Coordinates of C-alpha atoms in Angstrom, one line a residue:
M12 CA 102.8 149.2 87.9
M13 CA 101.3 145.7 87.6
A14 CA 99.0 144.7 90.5
G15 CA 100.1 141.8 92.7
K16 CA 97.2 139.6 91.5
D17 CA 97.9 140.4 87.8
K18 CA 101.6 139.9 88.3
A19 CA 101.1 136.5 89.7
K20 CA 98.8 135.5 86.9
W21 CA 101.3 136.8 84.3
M22 CA 104.1 134.8 85.9
V23 CA 102.0 131.6 85.9
A24 CA 101.3 132.2 82.2
M25 CA 104.9 132.8 81.3
F26 CA 106.1 129.7 83.2
S27 CA 103.5 127.5 81.5
C28 CA 104.5 128.8 78.0
C29 CA 108.2 128.4 78.7
F30 CA 107.7 124.9 80.0
L31 CA 105.7 123.9 76.9
A32 CA 108.4 125.4 74.7
I33 CA 111.1 123.4 76.4
Q34 CA 109.1 120.2 76.0
S35 CA 108.7 120.9 72.3
L36 CA 112.4 121.6 71.7
S37 CA 113.5 118.6 73.7
G38 CA 111.2 116.2 71.8
L39 CA 109.2 115.3 74.8
P40 CA 105.4 114.7 74.3
L41 CA 103.3 117.6 75.1
L42 CA 101.2 117.2 78.3
A43 CA 98.6 119.7 77.2
S44 CA 97.3 121.6 74.3
H45 CA 99.4 124.7 73.5
N46 CA 97.1 127.4 75.0
C47 CA 98.8 130.3 76.8
N48 CA 95.8 132.6 77.0
T49 CA 96.2 134.5 80.3
D50 CA 92.5 134.7 80.6
D51 CA 91.9 130.9 80.5
M52 CA 94.6 128.8 82.1
T53 CA 92.5 125.6 81.9
L54 CA 94.6 122.6 80.5
Q55 CA 93.1 121.3 77.3
I56 CA 93.0 117.4 77.3
P57 CA 92.4 115.8 74.0
T58 CA 89.4 113.4 73.8
T59 CA 90.1 111.6 70.5
Y60 CA 90.4 107.8 70.5
T61 CA 91.9 105.5 68.0
Q62 CA 90.0 102.2 67.6
T63 CA 92.1 99.2 68.2
T64 CA 92.3 96.3 65.8
L65 CA 92.0 93.5 68.3
S66 CA 89.7 90.7 67.1
P67 CA 86.2 90.5 68.6
I68 CA 85.4 88.1 71.4
H69 CA 82.7 85.6 70.5
V70 CA 80.5 83.9 73.1
S71 CA 77.7 81.3 72.5
F72 CA 74.8 79.7 74.2
G73 CA 72.7 76.7 73.3
L74 CA 69.1 76.8 74.2
S75 CA 66.5 74.0 73.9
G76 CA 62.9 74.4 75.0
N77 CA 61.1 77.2 76.8
H78 CA 61.1 76.3 80.4
T79 CA 61.1 79.4 82.5
G80 CA 63.8 78.1 84.9
F81 CA 66.6 77.7 82.4
L82 CA 65.5 80.8 80.4
S83 CA 65.8 82.9 83.6
E84 CA 69.3 81.3 84.1
F85 CA 70.1 82.4 80.5
E86 CA 69.1 86.0 81.3
V87 CA 71.6 86.1 84.3
A88 CA 74.4 84.5 82.2
L89 CA 73.8 87.0 79.4
K90 CA 73.7 89.9 81.8
S91 CA 77.1 88.8 83.3
V92 CA 78.6 88.7 79.8
L93 CA 77.4 92.1 78.9
L94 CA 78.7 93.6 82.2
N95 CA 82.2 92.1 81.6
T96 CA 82.7 92.7 77.9
P97 CA 86.4 93.8 77.1
L98 CA 87.1 97.5 77.1
E99 CA 89.0 97.5 73.7
R100 CA 87.3 94.8 71.7
S101 CA 83.8 94.3 70.2
L102 CA 81.6 91.5 71.4
H103 CA 79.5 89.0 69.4
I104 CA 77.1 86.7 71.2
H105 CA 75.7 83.7 69.3
I106 CA 72.6 82.0 70.5
L107 CA 71.8 78.6 69.0
A108 CA 68.1 77.8 69.8
D109 CA 65.4 75.4 68.8
E110 CA 62.0 76.6 67.7
Y111 CA 60.7 77.0 71.3
A112 CA 63.7 78.9 72.7
Y113 CA 64.0 81.0 69.5
S114 CA 60.4 82.2 70.0
S115 CA 60.9 82.9 73.7
L116 CA 64.0 85.1 73.1
H117 CA 61.8 87.9 71.5
S118 CA 60.0 88.3 74.9
I119 CA 63.3 88.3 76.8
F120 CA 65.0 90.9 74.6
N121 CA 61.9 93.1 74.8
H122 CA 61.6 93.2 78.6
T123 CA 65.3 93.6 79.0
K124 CA 65.2 96.4 76.4
L125 CA 68.5 95.2 74.9
S126 CA 67.9 97.0 71.7
T127 CA 68.2 100.4 73.6
W128 CA 71.6 99.6 75.1
I129 CA 74.4 102.1 74.2
T130 CA 77.8 100.5 74.7
R131 CA 81.5 101.4 74.7
N132 CA 82.4 99.1 71.8
P133 CA 80.1 97.4 69.3
I134 CA 78.0 94.5 70.6
E135 CA 76.1 92.2 68.3
I136 CA 73.7 89.4 69.3
H137 CA 73.0 86.8 66.7
V138 CA 70.2 84.3 67.1
Y139 CA 70.1 81.1 65.1
N140 CA 67.1 78.7 64.8
V141 CA 68.8 75.3 64.6
S142 CA 65.6 73.2 64.5
S143 CA 66.2 72.2 60.9
A144 CA 69.5 70.6 61.9
E145 CA 68.2 68.4 64.7
K146 CA 67.6 65.3 62.6
W147 CA 71.1 65.6 61.1
L148 CA 72.5 66.2 64.6
E149 CA 70.8 63.1 66.0
E150 CA 72.4 60.9 63.3
K151 CA 75.8 62.5 63.9
I152 CA 75.6 61.8 67.6
V153 CA 74.6 58.1 67.1
N154 CA 77.3 57.7 64.5
T155 CA 80.0 59.2 66.7
M156 CA 79.0 57.6 70.0
S157 CA 78.4 54.1 68.7
K158 CA 81.9 54.0 67.2
G159 CA 83.5 55.5 70.3
L160 CA 81.6 53.2 72.7
K161 CA 81.8 50.2 70.3
D162 CA 78.0 49.9 70.7
D163 CA 75.9 49.3 67.5
K164 CA 72.7 49.6 69.5
F165 CA 73.4 53.1 70.8
T166 CA 70.5 55.5 70.5
V167 CA 70.1 59.2 70.7
D168 CA 67.6 58.8 73.6
Y169 CA 70.5 57.4 75.6
A170 CA 72.6 60.5 74.9
T171 CA 69.8 62.9 75.8
G172 CA 68.3 60.9 78.7
V173 CA 69.4 63.5 81.3
H174 CA 70.2 66.6 79.3
T175 CA 68.3 67.7 76.2
I176 CA 69.8 67.6 72.7
G177 CA 70.5 71.3 73.3
C178 CA 73.8 70.2 75.0
F179 CA 75.1 69.1 71.7
Y180 CA 74.4 72.5 70.0
R181 CA 77.9 73.7 71.0
L182 CA 79.4 71.0 68.8
I183 CA 77.7 72.3 65.7
A184 CA 78.1 76.1 66.3
H185 CA 80.6 76.2 63.4
R186 CA 77.8 75.2 61.0
F187 CA 76.0 78.4 61.8
I188 CA 78.3 81.2 62.9
P189 CA 80.6 83.1 60.3
S190 CA 83.6 81.1 59.1
T191 CA 85.8 84.1 60.0
V192 CA 85.4 83.4 63.7
K193 CA 88.6 81.9 65.2
H194 CA 87.7 81.2 68.9
L195 CA 84.2 80.8 70.5
L196 CA 83.5 80.6 74.2
Y197 CA 80.5 78.4 74.9
M198 CA 78.7 78.9 78.3
D199 CA 76.0 76.9 80.0
T200 CA 73.1 79.0 81.3
D201 CA 74.2 78.3 84.9
V202 CA 77.5 80.1 84.4
V203 CA 78.1 83.6 85.7
I204 CA 81.1 85.7 84.4
M205 CA 82.8 87.4 87.3
T206 CA 85.5 89.5 85.6
N207 CA 86.5 91.0 82.3
L208 CA 86.6 88.5 79.4
E209 CA 89.8 90.0 78.2
E210 CA 91.6 88.0 80.9
L211 CA 90.2 84.7 79.4
W212 CA 91.2 85.7 75.9
K213 CA 94.8 86.3 76.9
E214 CA 95.0 82.6 77.9
V215 CA 93.3 81.5 74.8
E216 CA 95.5 83.5 72.5
S217 CA 98.6 82.3 74.2
S218 CA 97.8 78.8 72.7
P219 CA 95.8 79.8 69.6
D220 CA 96.0 76.5 67.7
S221 CA 94.7 74.3 70.5
L222 CA 91.6 72.2 69.5
F223 CA 89.7 73.6 72.5
H224 CA 90.4 75.2 75.9
W225 CA 88.8 74.2 79.2
G226 CA 89.7 73.6 82.8
I227 CA 91.4 70.6 84.4
G228 CA 88.0 69.5 85.7
M229 CA 87.1 68.8 82.0
C230 CA 83.6 70.4 82.2
S231 CA 82.1 71.3 78.8
G232 CA 79.8 73.9 80.4
F233 CA 82.6 76.4 79.9
I234 CA 84.8 75.8 76.9
V235 CA 86.5 77.8 74.3
L236 CA 86.4 76.2 70.8
N237 CA 88.8 76.5 67.9
V238 CA 86.1 77.1 65.3
P239 CA 88.1 76.2 62.1
R240 CA 89.0 72.8 63.8
M241 CA 85.6 71.9 65.3
E242 CA 84.8 69.2 62.9
E243 CA 88.0 67.4 64.1
I244 CA 86.4 67.0 67.5
W245 CA 83.8 64.7 66.0
S246 CA 86.2 62.7 63.9
L247 CA 88.8 62.3 66.7
A248 CA 86.1 61.2 69.2
Q249 CA 85.2 58.3 66.9
E250 CA 88.7 56.9 67.2
T251 CA 88.9 57.1 71.0
N252 CA 88.1 54.4 73.6
M253 CA 85.0 56.0 75.2
R254 CA 84.4 52.9 77.3
H255 CA 87.7 53.5 79.0
V256 CA 86.8 57.1 79.7
V257 CA 83.4 56.2 81.1
V258 CA 84.9 53.8 83.6
K259 CA 88.0 55.9 84.6
Y260 CA 86.1 59.1 85.1
N261 CA 82.7 57.7 86.1
Q262 CA 81.1 59.4 83.1
K263 CA 77.7 58.0 83.5
Q264 CA 75.9 60.2 81.1
P265 CA 77.1 59.8 77.4
A266 CA 76.3 63.4 76.5
D267 CA 78.5 66.0 74.7
Q268 CA 81.0 66.1 77.6
L269 CA 82.0 62.5 76.9
I270 CA 83.0 63.5 73.4
F271 CA 85.2 66.3 74.7
K272 CA 86.6 64.3 77.6
S273 CA 87.5 61.3 75.3
V274 CA 89.4 63.6 72.9
N275 CA 91.2 65.3 75.8
V276 CA 92.2 61.9 77.4
T277 CA 93.4 60.5 74.1
Y278 CA 95.0 63.6 72.5
P279 CA 96.1 65.7 75.5
N280 CA 98.5 67.8 73.5
E281 CA 95.6 69.1 71.4
V282 CA 93.9 70.7 74.4
N283 CA 94.8 73.8 76.4
I284 CA 94.1 73.8 80.1
L285 CA 92.8 77.1 81.5
S286 CA 93.9 78.4 84.9
E287 CA 91.8 77.5 87.9
G288 CA 90.0 80.8 88.0
W289 CA 88.3 79.9 84.7
D290 CA 87.4 76.4 86.0
M291 CA 85.3 77.3 89.1
S292 CA 82.5 74.7 88.9
V293 CA 80.6 73.4 91.9
T294 CA 81.1 69.7 91.1
L295 CA 84.9 70.2 91.0
R296 CA 85.5 72.6 93.9
W297 CA 83.1 71.3 96.6
Q298 CA 85.6 69.5 98.8
K299 CA 86.8 71.2 102.1
R300 CA 90.3 71.3 100.7
H301 CA 89.2 74.1 98.4
I302 CA 88.1 76.3 101.3
P303 CA 88.6 79.2 101.9
Y304 CA 87.9 79.8 98.2
A305 CA 89.0 83.5 98.1
E306 CA 92.4 82.5 99.4
K307 CA 92.9 79.3 97.4
Y308 CA 91.5 80.9 94.2
P309 CA 92.2 84.7 94.3
N310 CA 91.8 85.2 90.5
V311 CA 88.3 83.9 89.7
G312 CA 86.8 84.7 86.3
M313 CA 83.6 82.6 86.4
L314 CA 81.3 80.6 88.6
H315 CA 79.6 77.5 87.3
F316 CA 76.7 76.2 89.4
N317 CA 76.3 72.9 87.5
G318 CA 72.5 73.1 87.6
G319 CA 70.2 70.3 88.6
L320 CA 70.9 67.7 86.0
S321 CA 67.5 66.8 84.5
S322 CA 65.9 69.7 86.5
K323 CA 65.3 72.8 84.5
E324 CA 64.7 75.0 87.6
A325 CA 67.1 77.9 88.0
Y326 CA 70.0 77.3 90.4
F327 CA 69.4 80.6 92.1
T328 CA 65.8 79.7 93.2
K329 CA 67.0 77.2 95.7
T330 CA 66.9 78.5 99.3
N331 CA 67.8 75.6 101.5
R332 CA 70.8 76.1 103.9
D333 CA 72.9 73.6 101.9
D334 CA 72.6 75.6 98.7
W335 CA 76.0 77.0 97.5
M336 CA 74.8 80.6 97.2
V337 CA 73.5 80.5 100.8
K338 CA 76.1 78.4 102.5
F339 CA 79.0 80.3 100.9
H340 CA 77.5 83.7 100.7
D341 CA 80.8 85.6 100.6
T342 CA 82.2 83.7 97.6
W343 CA 79.8 81.6 95.5
G344 CA 77.0 83.8 96.8
V345 CA 78.5 86.9 95.2
A346 CA 76.9 85.7 92.0
N347 CA 73.6 86.9 93.6
Y348 CA 74.7 90.4 92.7
T349 CA 74.3 89.6 89.0
V350 CA 71.1 87.6 89.6
K351 CA 69.4 90.5 91.4
L352 CA 70.9 93.5 89.5
P353 CA 67.9 95.1 87.7
W354 CA 68.3 95.2 83.9
P355 CA 68.0 99.1 83.8
W356 CA 70.9 99.4 86.2
A357 CA 73.0 96.9 84.2
R358 CA 72.2 99.0 81.1
Y359 CA 73.4 102.2 82.9
Q360 CA 76.6 100.4 84.0
S361 CA 77.4 99.6 80.4
K362 CA 76.6 103.1 79.2
S363 CA 78.9 104.6 81.9
L364 CA 81.9 102.9 80.2
I365 CA 81.6 104.9 77.0
R366 CA 84.7 107.0 76.4
S367 CA 84.4 110.7 77.2
G368 CA 83.4 112.7 74.1
M369 CA 82.3 109.5 72.2
D370 CA 78.7 108.5 71.3
G371 CA 79.0 104.8 71.9
H372 CA 77.4 102.1 69.9
L373 CA 73.8 100.9 69.7
L374 CA 73.5 97.1 70.5
Q375 CA 72.5 95.2 67.4
I376 CA 70.3 92.1 67.4
H377 CA 70.2 89.8 64.3
W378 CA 67.7 87.0 63.8
N379 CA 68.8 84.2 61.6
S380 CA 65.9 81.8 61.0
S381 CA 67.3 79.7 58.3
D382 CA 71.0 80.6 57.9
V383 CA 72.2 77.0 58.0
K384 CA 75.3 75.5 56.4
D385 CA 75.5 72.2 54.5
F386 CA 74.2 69.3 56.5
T387 CA 74.4 66.7 53.8
N388 CA 77.6 65.2 55.1
T389 CA 76.8 63.3 58.4
G390 CA 80.5 62.5 58.9

């Protein structure tokens, strides 16, 4: 006679085996591994994973000089990118730096211990020393801006009077990064990513052929570039009426943003406008009509603090009561989480996303001191 406890165990085992058999015969997917061992009724869940073939996401920064203020901003922006890398794509970060910034990055990568990060998907950081291209870039700036502004006396000093020449690095990224890259997100150092970058890429890939993608506020501090078409931005800008753009949009500083804005105004069909959540800049959203921010903009992907113009101090070091992070502590101030999050804790967050049963990937850093494309054509 079978004991009550053993009988119950036997009935559970028979029921499970019969259920699995019915599933198999009916063509339904099996919910568990076929294991009817009456001594071990634990369901066996497979842990295998098939790597997707989605294209990588590419992000870039342009760094000029070694001021501690903007370099500390860069650390925060970089941290925010690493914390919001897509779950099913690899990530490539491209840093275009002059000699001073290039040297400073060694110290930053050492104290953040980036080379020890283990991540869910492959992450590569590529650093390019662009110092050898600066003379060529200066000539290209003068050539483009003098034609667009109809000003034969235009000088590069005028273009870099407020911002350094580093603001133009985003416009020559295609000269350094691999030619296989299709789309490249450029970020200023005072931008903090607030959500997964996959959401941004959905918008970009819905209009893949656009010359570039940015917000309705036309701010070049957060812009996705169509890499194979980047040279067109320079050539189209020369044919625009930049003077008209300067007057209409009060564009006092003839920096890189004037080039992008002139192309957008003259050739609007070539540009894709991102949703408002990817256009959250202080200079655009400061009016009272945008408050309360969380209700007006429920789907926010980034926050852009639009630094201090010529000041190189970090935006998050301001403590006066009118500062955005202080005055609006429950919205803009949320960026403080990324500012203050210790790098070891950020590293652990990244590691915690590794799939069960998988080893993850060791973050790779590549230094490119002279990997420069042809600069003989000033265009």
